[in-house]
PDB file of C-alpha atoms in Angstrom:
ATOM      1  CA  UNK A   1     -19.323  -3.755  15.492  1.00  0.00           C
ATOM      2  CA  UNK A   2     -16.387  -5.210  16.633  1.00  0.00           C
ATOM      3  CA  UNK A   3     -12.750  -3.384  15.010  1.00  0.00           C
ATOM      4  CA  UNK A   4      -9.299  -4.851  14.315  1.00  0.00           C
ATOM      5  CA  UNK A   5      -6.471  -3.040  13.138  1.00  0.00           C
ATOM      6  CA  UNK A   6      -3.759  -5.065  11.797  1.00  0.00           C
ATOM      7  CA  UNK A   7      -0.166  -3.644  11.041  1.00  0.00           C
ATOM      8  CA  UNK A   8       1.784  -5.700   9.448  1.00  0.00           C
ATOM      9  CA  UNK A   9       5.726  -5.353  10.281  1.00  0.00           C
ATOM     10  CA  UNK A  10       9.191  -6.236   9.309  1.00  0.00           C
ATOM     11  CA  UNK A  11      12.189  -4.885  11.105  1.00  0.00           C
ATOM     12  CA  UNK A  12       9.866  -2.172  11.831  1.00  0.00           C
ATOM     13  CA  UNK A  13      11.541  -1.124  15.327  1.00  0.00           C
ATOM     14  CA  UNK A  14      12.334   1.976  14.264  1.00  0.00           C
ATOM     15  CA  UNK A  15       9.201   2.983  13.343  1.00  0.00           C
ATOM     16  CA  UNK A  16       6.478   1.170  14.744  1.00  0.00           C
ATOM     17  CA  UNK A  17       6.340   3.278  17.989  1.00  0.00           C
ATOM     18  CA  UNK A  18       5.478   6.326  15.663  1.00  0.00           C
ATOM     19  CA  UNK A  19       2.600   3.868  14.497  1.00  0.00           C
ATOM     20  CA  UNK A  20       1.280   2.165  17.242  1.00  0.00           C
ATOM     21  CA  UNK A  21       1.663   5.985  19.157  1.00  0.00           C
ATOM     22  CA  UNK A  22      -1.088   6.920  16.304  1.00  0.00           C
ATOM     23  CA  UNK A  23      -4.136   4.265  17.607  1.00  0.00           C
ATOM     24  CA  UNK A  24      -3.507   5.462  21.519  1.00  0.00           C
ATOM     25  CA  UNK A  25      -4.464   8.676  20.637  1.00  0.00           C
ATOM     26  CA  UNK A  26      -8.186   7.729  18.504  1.00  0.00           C
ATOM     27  CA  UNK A  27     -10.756   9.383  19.473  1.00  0.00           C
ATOM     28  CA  UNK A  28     -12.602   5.730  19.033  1.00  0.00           C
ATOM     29  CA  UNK A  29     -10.694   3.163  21.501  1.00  0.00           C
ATOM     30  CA  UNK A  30     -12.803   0.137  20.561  1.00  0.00           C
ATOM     31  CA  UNK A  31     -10.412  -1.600  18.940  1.00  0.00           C
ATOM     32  CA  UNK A  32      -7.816  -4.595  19.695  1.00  0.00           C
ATOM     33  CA  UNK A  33      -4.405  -3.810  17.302  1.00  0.00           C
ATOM     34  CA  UNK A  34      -2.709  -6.884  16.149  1.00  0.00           C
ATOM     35  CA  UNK A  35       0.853  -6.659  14.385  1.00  0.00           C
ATOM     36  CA  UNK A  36       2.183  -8.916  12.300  1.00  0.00           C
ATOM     37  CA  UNK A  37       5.834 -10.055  12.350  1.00  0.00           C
ATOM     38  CA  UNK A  38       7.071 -11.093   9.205  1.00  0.00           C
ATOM     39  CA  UNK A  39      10.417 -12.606  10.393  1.00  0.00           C
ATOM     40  CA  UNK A  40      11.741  -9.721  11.651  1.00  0.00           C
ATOM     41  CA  UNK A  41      15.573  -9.552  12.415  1.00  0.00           C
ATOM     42  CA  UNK A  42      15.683  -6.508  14.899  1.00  0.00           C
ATOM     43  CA  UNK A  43      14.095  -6.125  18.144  1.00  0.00           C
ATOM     44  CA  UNK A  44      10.469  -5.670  16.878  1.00  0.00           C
ATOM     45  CA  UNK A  45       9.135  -8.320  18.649  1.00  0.00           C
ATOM     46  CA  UNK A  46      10.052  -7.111  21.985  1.00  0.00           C
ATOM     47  CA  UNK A  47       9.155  -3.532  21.281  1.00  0.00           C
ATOM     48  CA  UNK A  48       5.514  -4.967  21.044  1.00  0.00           C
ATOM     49  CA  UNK A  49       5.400  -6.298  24.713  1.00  0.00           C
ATOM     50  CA  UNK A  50       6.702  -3.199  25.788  1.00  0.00           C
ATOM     51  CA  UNK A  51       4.149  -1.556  24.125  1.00  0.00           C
ATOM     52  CA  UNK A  52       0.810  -3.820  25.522  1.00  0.00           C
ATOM     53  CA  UNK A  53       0.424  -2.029  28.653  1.00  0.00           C
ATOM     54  CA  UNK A  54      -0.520   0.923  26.989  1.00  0.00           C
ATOM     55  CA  UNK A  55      -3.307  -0.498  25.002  1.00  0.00           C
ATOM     56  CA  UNK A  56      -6.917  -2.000  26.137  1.00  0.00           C
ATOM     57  CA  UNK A  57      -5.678  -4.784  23.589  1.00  0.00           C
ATOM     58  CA  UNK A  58      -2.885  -5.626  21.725  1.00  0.00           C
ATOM     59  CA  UNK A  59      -1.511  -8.808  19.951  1.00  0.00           C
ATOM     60  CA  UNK A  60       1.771 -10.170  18.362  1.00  0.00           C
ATOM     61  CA  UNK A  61       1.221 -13.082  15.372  1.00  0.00           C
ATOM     62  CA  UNK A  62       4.135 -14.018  14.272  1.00  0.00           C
ATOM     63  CA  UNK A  63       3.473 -14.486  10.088  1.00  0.00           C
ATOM     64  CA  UNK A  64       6.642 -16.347   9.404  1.00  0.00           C
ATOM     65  CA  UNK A  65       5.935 -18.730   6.913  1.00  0.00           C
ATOM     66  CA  UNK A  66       6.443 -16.810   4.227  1.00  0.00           C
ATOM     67  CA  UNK A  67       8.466 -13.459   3.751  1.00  0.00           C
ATOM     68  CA  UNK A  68       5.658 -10.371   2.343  1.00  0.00           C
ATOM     69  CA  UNK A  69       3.061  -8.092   3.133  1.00  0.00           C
ATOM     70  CA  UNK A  70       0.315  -9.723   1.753  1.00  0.00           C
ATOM     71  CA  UNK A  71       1.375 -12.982   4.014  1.00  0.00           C
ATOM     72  CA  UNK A  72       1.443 -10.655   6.994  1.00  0.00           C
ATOM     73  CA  UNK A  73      -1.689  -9.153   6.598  1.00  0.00           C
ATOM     74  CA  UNK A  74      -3.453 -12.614   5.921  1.00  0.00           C
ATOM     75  CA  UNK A  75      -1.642 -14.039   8.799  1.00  0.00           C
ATOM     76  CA  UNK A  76      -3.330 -11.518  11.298  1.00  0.00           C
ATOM     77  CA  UNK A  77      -6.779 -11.278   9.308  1.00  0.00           C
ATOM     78  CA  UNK A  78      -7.308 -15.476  10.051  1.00  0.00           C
ATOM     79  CA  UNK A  79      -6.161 -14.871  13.605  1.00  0.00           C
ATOM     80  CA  UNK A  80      -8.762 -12.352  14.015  1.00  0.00           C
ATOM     81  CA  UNK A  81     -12.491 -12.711  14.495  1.00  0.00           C
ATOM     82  CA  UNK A  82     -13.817  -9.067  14.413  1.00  0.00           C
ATOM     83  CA  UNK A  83     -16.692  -7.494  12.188  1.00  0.00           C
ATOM     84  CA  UNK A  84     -14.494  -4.970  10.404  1.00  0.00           C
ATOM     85  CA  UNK A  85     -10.559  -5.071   9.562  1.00  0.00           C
ATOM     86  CA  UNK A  86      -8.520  -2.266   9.355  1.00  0.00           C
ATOM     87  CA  UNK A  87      -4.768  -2.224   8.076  1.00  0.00           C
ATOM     88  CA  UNK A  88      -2.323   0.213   7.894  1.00  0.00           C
ATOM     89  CA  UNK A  89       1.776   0.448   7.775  1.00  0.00           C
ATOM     90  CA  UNK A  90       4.152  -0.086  10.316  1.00  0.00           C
ATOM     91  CA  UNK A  91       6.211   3.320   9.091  1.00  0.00           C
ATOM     92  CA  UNK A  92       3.238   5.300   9.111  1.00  0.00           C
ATOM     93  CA  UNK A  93       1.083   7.205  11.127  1.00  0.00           C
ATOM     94  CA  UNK A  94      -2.804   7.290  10.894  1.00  0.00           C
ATOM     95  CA  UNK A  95      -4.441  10.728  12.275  1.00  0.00           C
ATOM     96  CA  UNK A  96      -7.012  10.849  15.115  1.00  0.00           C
ATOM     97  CA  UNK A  97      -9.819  10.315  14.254  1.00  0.00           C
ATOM     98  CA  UNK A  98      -8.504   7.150  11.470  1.00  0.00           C
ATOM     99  CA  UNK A  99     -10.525   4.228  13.234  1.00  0.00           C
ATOM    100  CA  UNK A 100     -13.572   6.520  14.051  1.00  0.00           C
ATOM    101  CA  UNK A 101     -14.224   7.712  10.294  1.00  0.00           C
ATOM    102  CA  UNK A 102     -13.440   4.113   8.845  1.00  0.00           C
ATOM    103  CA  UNK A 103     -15.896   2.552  11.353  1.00  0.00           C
ATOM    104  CA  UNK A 104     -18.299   5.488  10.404  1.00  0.00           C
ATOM    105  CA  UNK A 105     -17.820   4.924   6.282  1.00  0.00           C
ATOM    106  CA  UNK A 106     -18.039   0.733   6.413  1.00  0.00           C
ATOM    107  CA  UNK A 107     -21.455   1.220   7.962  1.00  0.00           C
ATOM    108  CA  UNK A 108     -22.584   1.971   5.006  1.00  0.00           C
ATOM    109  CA  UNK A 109     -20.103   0.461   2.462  1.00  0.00           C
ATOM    110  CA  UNK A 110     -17.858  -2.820   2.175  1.00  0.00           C
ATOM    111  CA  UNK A 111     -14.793  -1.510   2.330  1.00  0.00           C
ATOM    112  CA  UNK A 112     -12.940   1.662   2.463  1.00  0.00           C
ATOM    113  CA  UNK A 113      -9.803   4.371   1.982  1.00  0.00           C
ATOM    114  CA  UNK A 114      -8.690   7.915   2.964  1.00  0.00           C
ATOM    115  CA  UNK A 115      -6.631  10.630   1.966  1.00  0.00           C
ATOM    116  CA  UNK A 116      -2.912  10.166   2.318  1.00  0.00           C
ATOM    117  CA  UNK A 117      -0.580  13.118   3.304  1.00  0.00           C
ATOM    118  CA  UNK A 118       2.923  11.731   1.740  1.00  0.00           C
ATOM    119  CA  UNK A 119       6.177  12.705   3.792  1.00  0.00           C
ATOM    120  CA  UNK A 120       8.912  13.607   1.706  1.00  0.00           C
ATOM    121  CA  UNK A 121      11.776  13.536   4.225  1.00  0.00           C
ATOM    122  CA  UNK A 122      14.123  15.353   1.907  1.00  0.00           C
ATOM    123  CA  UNK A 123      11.849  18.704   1.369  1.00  0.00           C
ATOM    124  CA  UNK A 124      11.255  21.706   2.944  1.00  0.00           C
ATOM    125  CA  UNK A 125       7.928  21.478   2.770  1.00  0.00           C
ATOM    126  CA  UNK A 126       7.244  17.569   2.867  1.00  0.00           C
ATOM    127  CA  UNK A 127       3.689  17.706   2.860  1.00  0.00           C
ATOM    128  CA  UNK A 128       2.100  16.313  -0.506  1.00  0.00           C
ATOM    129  CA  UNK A 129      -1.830  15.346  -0.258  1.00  0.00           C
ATOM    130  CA  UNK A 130      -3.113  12.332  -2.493  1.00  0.00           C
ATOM    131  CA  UNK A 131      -6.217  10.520  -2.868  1.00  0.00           C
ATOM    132  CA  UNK A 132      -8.047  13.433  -1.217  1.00  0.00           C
ATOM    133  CA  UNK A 133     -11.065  13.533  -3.245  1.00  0.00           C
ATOM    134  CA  UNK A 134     -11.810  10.022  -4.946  1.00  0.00           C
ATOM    135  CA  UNK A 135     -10.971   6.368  -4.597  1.00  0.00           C
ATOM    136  CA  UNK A 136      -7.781   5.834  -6.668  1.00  0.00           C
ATOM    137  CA  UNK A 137      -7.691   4.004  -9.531  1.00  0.00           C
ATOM    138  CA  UNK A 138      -4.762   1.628 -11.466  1.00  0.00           C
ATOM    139  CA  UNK A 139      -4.278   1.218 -15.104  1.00  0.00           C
ATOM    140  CA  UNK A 140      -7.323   3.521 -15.972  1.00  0.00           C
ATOM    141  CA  UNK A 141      -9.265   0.395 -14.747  1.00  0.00           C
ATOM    142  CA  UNK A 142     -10.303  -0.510 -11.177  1.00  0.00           C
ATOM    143  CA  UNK A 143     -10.148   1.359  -7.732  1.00  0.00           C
ATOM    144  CA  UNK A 144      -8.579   0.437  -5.144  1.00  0.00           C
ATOM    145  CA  UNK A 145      -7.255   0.623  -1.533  1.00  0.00           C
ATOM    146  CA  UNK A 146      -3.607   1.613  -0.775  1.00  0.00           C
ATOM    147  CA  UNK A 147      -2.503  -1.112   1.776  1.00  0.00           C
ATOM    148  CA  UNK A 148      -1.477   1.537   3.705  1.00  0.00           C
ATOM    149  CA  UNK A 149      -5.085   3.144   4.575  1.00  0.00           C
ATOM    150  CA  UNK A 150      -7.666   0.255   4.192  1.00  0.00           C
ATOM    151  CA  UNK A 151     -10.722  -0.908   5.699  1.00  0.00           C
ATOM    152  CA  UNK A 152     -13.493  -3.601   5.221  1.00  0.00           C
ATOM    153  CA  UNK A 153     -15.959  -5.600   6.402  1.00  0.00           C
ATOM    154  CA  UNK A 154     -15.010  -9.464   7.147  1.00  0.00           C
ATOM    155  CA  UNK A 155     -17.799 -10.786   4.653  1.00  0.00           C
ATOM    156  CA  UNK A 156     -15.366  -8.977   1.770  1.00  0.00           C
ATOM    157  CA  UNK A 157     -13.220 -11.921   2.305  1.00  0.00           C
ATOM    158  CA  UNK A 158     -15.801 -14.528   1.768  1.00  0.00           C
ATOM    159  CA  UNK A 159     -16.539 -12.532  -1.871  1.00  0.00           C
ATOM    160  CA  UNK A 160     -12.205 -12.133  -2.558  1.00  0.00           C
ATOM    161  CA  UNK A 161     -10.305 -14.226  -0.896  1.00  0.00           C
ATOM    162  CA  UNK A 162      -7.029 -12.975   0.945  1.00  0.00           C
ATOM    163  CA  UNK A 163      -4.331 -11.028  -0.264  1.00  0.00           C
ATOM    164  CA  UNK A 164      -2.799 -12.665  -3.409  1.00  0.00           C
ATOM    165  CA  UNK A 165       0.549 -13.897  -1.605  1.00  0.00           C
ATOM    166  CA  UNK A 166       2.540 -14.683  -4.942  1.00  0.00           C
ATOM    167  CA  UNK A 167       1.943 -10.460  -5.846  1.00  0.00           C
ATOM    168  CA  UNK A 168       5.585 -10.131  -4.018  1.00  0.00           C
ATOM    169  CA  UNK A 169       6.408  -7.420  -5.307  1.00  0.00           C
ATOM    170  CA  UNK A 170       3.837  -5.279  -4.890  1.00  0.00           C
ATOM    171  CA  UNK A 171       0.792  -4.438  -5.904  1.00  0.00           C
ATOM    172  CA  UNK A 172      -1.217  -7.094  -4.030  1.00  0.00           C
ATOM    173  CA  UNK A 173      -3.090  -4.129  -2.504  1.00  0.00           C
ATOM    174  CA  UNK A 174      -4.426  -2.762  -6.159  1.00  0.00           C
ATOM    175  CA  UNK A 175      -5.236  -6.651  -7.173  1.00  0.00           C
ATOM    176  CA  UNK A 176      -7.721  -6.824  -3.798  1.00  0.00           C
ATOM    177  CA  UNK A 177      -9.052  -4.343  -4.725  1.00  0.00           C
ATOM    178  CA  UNK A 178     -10.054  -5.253  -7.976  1.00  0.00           C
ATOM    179  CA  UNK A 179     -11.330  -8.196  -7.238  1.00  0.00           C
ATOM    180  CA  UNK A 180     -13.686  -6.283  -4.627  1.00  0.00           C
ATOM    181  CA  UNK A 181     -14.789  -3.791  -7.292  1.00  0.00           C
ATOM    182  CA  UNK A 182     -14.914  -7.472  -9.510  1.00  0.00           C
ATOM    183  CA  UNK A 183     -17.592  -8.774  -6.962  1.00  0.00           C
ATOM    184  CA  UNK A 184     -19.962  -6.121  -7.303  1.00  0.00           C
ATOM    185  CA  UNK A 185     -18.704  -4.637  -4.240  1.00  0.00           C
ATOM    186  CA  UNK A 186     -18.247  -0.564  -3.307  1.00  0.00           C
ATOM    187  CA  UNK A 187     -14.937   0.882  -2.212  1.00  0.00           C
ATOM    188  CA  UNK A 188     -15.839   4.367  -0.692  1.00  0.00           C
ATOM    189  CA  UNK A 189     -13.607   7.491   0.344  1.00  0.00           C
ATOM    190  CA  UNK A 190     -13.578   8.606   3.844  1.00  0.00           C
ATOM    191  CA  UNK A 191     -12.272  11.937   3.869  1.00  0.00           C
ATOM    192  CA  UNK A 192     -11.294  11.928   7.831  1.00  0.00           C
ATOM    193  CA  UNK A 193      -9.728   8.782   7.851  1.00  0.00           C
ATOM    194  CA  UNK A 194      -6.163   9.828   6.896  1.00  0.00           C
ATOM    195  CA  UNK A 195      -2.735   8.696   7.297  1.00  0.00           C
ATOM    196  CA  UNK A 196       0.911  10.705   7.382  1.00  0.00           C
ATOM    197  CA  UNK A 197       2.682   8.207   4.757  1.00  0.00           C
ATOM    198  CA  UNK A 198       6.129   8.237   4.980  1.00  0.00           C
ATOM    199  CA  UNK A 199       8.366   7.916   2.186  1.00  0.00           C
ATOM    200  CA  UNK A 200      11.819   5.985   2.306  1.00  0.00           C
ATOM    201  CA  UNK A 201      15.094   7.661   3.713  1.00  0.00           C
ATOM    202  CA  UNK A 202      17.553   7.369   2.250  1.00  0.00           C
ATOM    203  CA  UNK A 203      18.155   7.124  -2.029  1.00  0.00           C
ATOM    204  CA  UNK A 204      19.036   3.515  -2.662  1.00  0.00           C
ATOM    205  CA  UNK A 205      16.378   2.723   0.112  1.00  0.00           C
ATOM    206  CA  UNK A 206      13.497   4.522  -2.109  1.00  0.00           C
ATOM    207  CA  UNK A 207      15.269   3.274  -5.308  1.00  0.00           C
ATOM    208  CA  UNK A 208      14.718  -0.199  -4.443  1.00  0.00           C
ATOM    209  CA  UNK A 209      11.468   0.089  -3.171  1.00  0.00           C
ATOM    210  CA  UNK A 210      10.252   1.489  -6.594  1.00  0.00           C
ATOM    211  CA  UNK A 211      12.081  -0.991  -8.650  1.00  0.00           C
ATOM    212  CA  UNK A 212      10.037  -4.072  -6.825  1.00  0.00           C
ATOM    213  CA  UNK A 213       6.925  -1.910  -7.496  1.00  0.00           C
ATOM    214  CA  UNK A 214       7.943  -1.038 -11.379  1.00  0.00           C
ATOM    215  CA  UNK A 215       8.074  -5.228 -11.665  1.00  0.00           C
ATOM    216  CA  UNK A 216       4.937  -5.653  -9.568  1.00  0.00           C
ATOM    217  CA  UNK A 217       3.065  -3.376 -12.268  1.00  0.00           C
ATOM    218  CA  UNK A 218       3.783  -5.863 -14.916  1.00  0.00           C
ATOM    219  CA  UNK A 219       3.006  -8.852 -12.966  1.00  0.00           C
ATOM    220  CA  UNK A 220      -0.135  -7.619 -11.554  1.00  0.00           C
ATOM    221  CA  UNK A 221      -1.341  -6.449 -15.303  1.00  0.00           C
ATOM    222  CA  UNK A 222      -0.407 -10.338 -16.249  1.00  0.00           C
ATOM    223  CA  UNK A 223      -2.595 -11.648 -13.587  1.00  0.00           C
ATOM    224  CA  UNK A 224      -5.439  -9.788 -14.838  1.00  0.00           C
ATOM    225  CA  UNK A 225      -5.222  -9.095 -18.704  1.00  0.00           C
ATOM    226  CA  UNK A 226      -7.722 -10.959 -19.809  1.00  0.00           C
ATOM    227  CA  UNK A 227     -10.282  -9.407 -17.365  1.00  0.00           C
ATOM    228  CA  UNK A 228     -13.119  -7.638 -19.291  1.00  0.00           C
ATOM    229  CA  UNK A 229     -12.683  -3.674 -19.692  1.00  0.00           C
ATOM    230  CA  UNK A 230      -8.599  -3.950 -18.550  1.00  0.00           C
ATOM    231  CA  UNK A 231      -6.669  -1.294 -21.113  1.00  0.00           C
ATOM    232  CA  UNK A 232      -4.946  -2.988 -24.001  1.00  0.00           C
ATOM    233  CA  UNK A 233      -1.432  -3.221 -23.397  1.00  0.00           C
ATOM    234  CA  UNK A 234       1.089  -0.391 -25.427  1.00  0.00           C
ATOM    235  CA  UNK A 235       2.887  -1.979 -27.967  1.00  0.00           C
ATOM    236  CA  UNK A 236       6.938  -1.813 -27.383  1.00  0.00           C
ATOM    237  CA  UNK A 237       7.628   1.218 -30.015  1.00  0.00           C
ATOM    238  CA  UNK A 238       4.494   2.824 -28.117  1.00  0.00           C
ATOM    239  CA  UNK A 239       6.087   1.863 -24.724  1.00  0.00           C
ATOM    240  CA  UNK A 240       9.489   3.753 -26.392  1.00  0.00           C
ATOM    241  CA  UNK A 241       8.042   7.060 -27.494  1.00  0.00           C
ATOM    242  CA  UNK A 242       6.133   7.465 -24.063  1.00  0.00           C
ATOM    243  CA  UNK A 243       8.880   6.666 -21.948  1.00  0.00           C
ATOM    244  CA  UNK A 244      11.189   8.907 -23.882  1.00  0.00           C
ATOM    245  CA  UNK A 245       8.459  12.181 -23.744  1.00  0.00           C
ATOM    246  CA  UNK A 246       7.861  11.433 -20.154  1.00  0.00           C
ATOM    247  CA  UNK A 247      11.868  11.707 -19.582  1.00  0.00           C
ATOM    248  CA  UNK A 248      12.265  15.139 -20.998  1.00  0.00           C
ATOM    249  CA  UNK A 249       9.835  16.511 -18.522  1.00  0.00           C
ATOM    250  CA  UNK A 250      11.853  15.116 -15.021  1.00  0.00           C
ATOM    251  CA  UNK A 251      14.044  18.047 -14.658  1.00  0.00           C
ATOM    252  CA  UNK A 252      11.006  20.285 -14.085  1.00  0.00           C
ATOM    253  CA  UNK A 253       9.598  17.004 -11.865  1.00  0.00           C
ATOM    254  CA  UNK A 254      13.389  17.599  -9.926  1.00  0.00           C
ATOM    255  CA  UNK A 255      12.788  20.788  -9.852  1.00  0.00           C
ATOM    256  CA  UNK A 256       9.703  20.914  -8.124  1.00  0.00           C
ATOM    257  CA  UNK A 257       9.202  17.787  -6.249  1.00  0.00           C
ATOM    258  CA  UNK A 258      13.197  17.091  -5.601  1.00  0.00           C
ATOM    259  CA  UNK A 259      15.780  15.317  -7.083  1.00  0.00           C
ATOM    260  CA  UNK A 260      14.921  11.696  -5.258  1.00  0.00           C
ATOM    261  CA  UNK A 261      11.544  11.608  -6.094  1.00  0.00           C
ATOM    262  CA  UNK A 262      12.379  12.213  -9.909  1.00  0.00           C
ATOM    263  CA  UNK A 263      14.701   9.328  -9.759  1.00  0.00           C
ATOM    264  CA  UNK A 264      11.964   7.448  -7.932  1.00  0.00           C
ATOM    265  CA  UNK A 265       9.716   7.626 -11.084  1.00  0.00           C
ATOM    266  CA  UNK A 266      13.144   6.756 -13.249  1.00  0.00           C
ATOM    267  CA  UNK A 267      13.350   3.638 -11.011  1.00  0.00           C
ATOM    268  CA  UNK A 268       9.722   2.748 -11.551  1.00  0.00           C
ATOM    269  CA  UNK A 269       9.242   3.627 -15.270  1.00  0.00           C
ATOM    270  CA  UNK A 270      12.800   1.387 -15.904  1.00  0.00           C
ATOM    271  CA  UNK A 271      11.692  -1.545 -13.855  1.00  0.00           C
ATOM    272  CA  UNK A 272       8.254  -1.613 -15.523  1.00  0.00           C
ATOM    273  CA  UNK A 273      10.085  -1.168 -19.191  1.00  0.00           C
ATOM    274  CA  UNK A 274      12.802  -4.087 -18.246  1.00  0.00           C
ATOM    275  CA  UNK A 275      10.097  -6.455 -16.988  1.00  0.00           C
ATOM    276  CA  UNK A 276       7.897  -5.997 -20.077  1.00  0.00           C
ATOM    277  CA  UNK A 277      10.591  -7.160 -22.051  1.00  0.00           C
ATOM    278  CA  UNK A 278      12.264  -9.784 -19.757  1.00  0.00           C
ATOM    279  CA  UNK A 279       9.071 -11.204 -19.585  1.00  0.00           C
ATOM    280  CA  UNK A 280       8.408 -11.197 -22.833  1.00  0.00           C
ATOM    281  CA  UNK A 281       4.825  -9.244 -22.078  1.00  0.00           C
ATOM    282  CA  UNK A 282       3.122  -5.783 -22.493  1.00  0.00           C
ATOM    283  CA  UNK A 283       1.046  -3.232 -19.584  1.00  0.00           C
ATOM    284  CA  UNK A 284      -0.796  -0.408 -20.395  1.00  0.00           C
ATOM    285  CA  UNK A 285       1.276   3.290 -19.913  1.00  0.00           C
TER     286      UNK A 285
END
């Protein structure tokens, strides 16, 4: 079957060759590699032509109509025609043997994930493996895929739709896959398929980033409260307690996993609390 792998990218010059270094070393090469500019400022654009001699196939689409990720990804997946799309960050790196075990696993399923080895740039030993042994799920509810490390066949778009572009602030990868695992359709683990996923450098950098997602939790939880099965939302007093018992326990969280991924969580856990509130709204803990 024919493969696409889309990475979607903005200002991503300083890390994309890292990326697009990963798919010239797969031990599959059937693939064409499409990234997606999402009005990129720096020189990202230009990096990619320098980079198409060294692939059988590769493809600029420029997704500027709208700033996101989920508009970048959609942007490449309607400029594409191939039997099975797989998508994966511009400041990551997938292993190997990535394309080969996600080919392998959506021969048998509609879509797909793998293990992610997180980078912690700030740690002596930056190595932290997630999602190594199941699909993860949200909200105690529905798997997903991390839009990091996804694959699927193109009839999972005729079931879903696109990526939900007004999710901007995250989360748009845990509402597709919902409304996969909504269809009646399987999300599988492929153990080989694995990506290095690098965290943000730099404190205000990684603070930011988990601020939008803190928000994105609320407004993804909005989008689908009413679904059957979805947790009931913790009332405010609840929401207090919780947030006040999970505090006491980030010094040993410092301790272990470093100072800026404890403040990470703090950024996440506030922006989640200040949304449920400005928004006059509840999500489950």
């Amino acid at each position: 079957m024919s493969v696409v792998v889309i990475v979607p990218a903005f200002n991503a010059a300083h890390t994309l060759p890292r990326q697009l270094s990963a798919p010239d070393s797969q031990t599959n090469l059937n693939f064409r590699v499409i990234v997606s500019d999402n009005r990129s400022s720096d020189n990202t654009k230009s990096l990619c032509a320098g980079w198409k001699p060294k692939f059988l196939q590769l493809d600029l689409v420029e997704a500027y109509a709208r700033q996101g990720v989920a508009h970048a990804r959609n942007s490449a997946i309607t400029a594409s025609t191939e039997d099975l799309i797989l998508i994966c960050d511009a400041d990551d790196r997938v292993h190997p043997g990535w394309v080969e075990a996600m080919v392998r696993a959506l021969a048998t399923s509609s879509s797909a994930t793998g293990p992610l080895h997180i980078i912690h740039p700030d740690q002596r030993d930056p190595i932290e493996m997630w999602n190594t042994d199941a699909v993860p799920i949200a909200m105690k509810f529905r798997g997903y895929m991390p839009g990091c490390n996804m694959g699927m066949r193109r009839e999972v778009l005729t079931s879903v739709g696109l990526f939900d572009e007004d999710l901007s602030l995250g989360q748009e990868d845990v509402d597709f896959g919902w409304r996969i695992t909504a269809a009646g359709l399987d999300i599988t683990l492929a153990p080989e398929a694995v990506v290095d996923y690098y965290q943000r450098p730099g404190l205000r950098t990684l603070l930011r980033q988990q601020w939008r997602y803190g928000r994105g939790h609320v407004h993804l939880y909005d989008k689908h409260r009413h679904d059957p099965g979805i947790p009931a939302p913790a009332s405010i007093r609840t929401s207090l307690r919780w947030f006040w018992e999970w505090a006491k326990q980030l010094p040993g969280v410092a301790r272990r996993g470093g100072l800026s991924r404890a403040l990470g969580a703090v950024s996440f856990e506030g922006a989640r609390f200040s949304e449920t509130i400005r928004r006059h709204t509840s999500s489950p803990l």
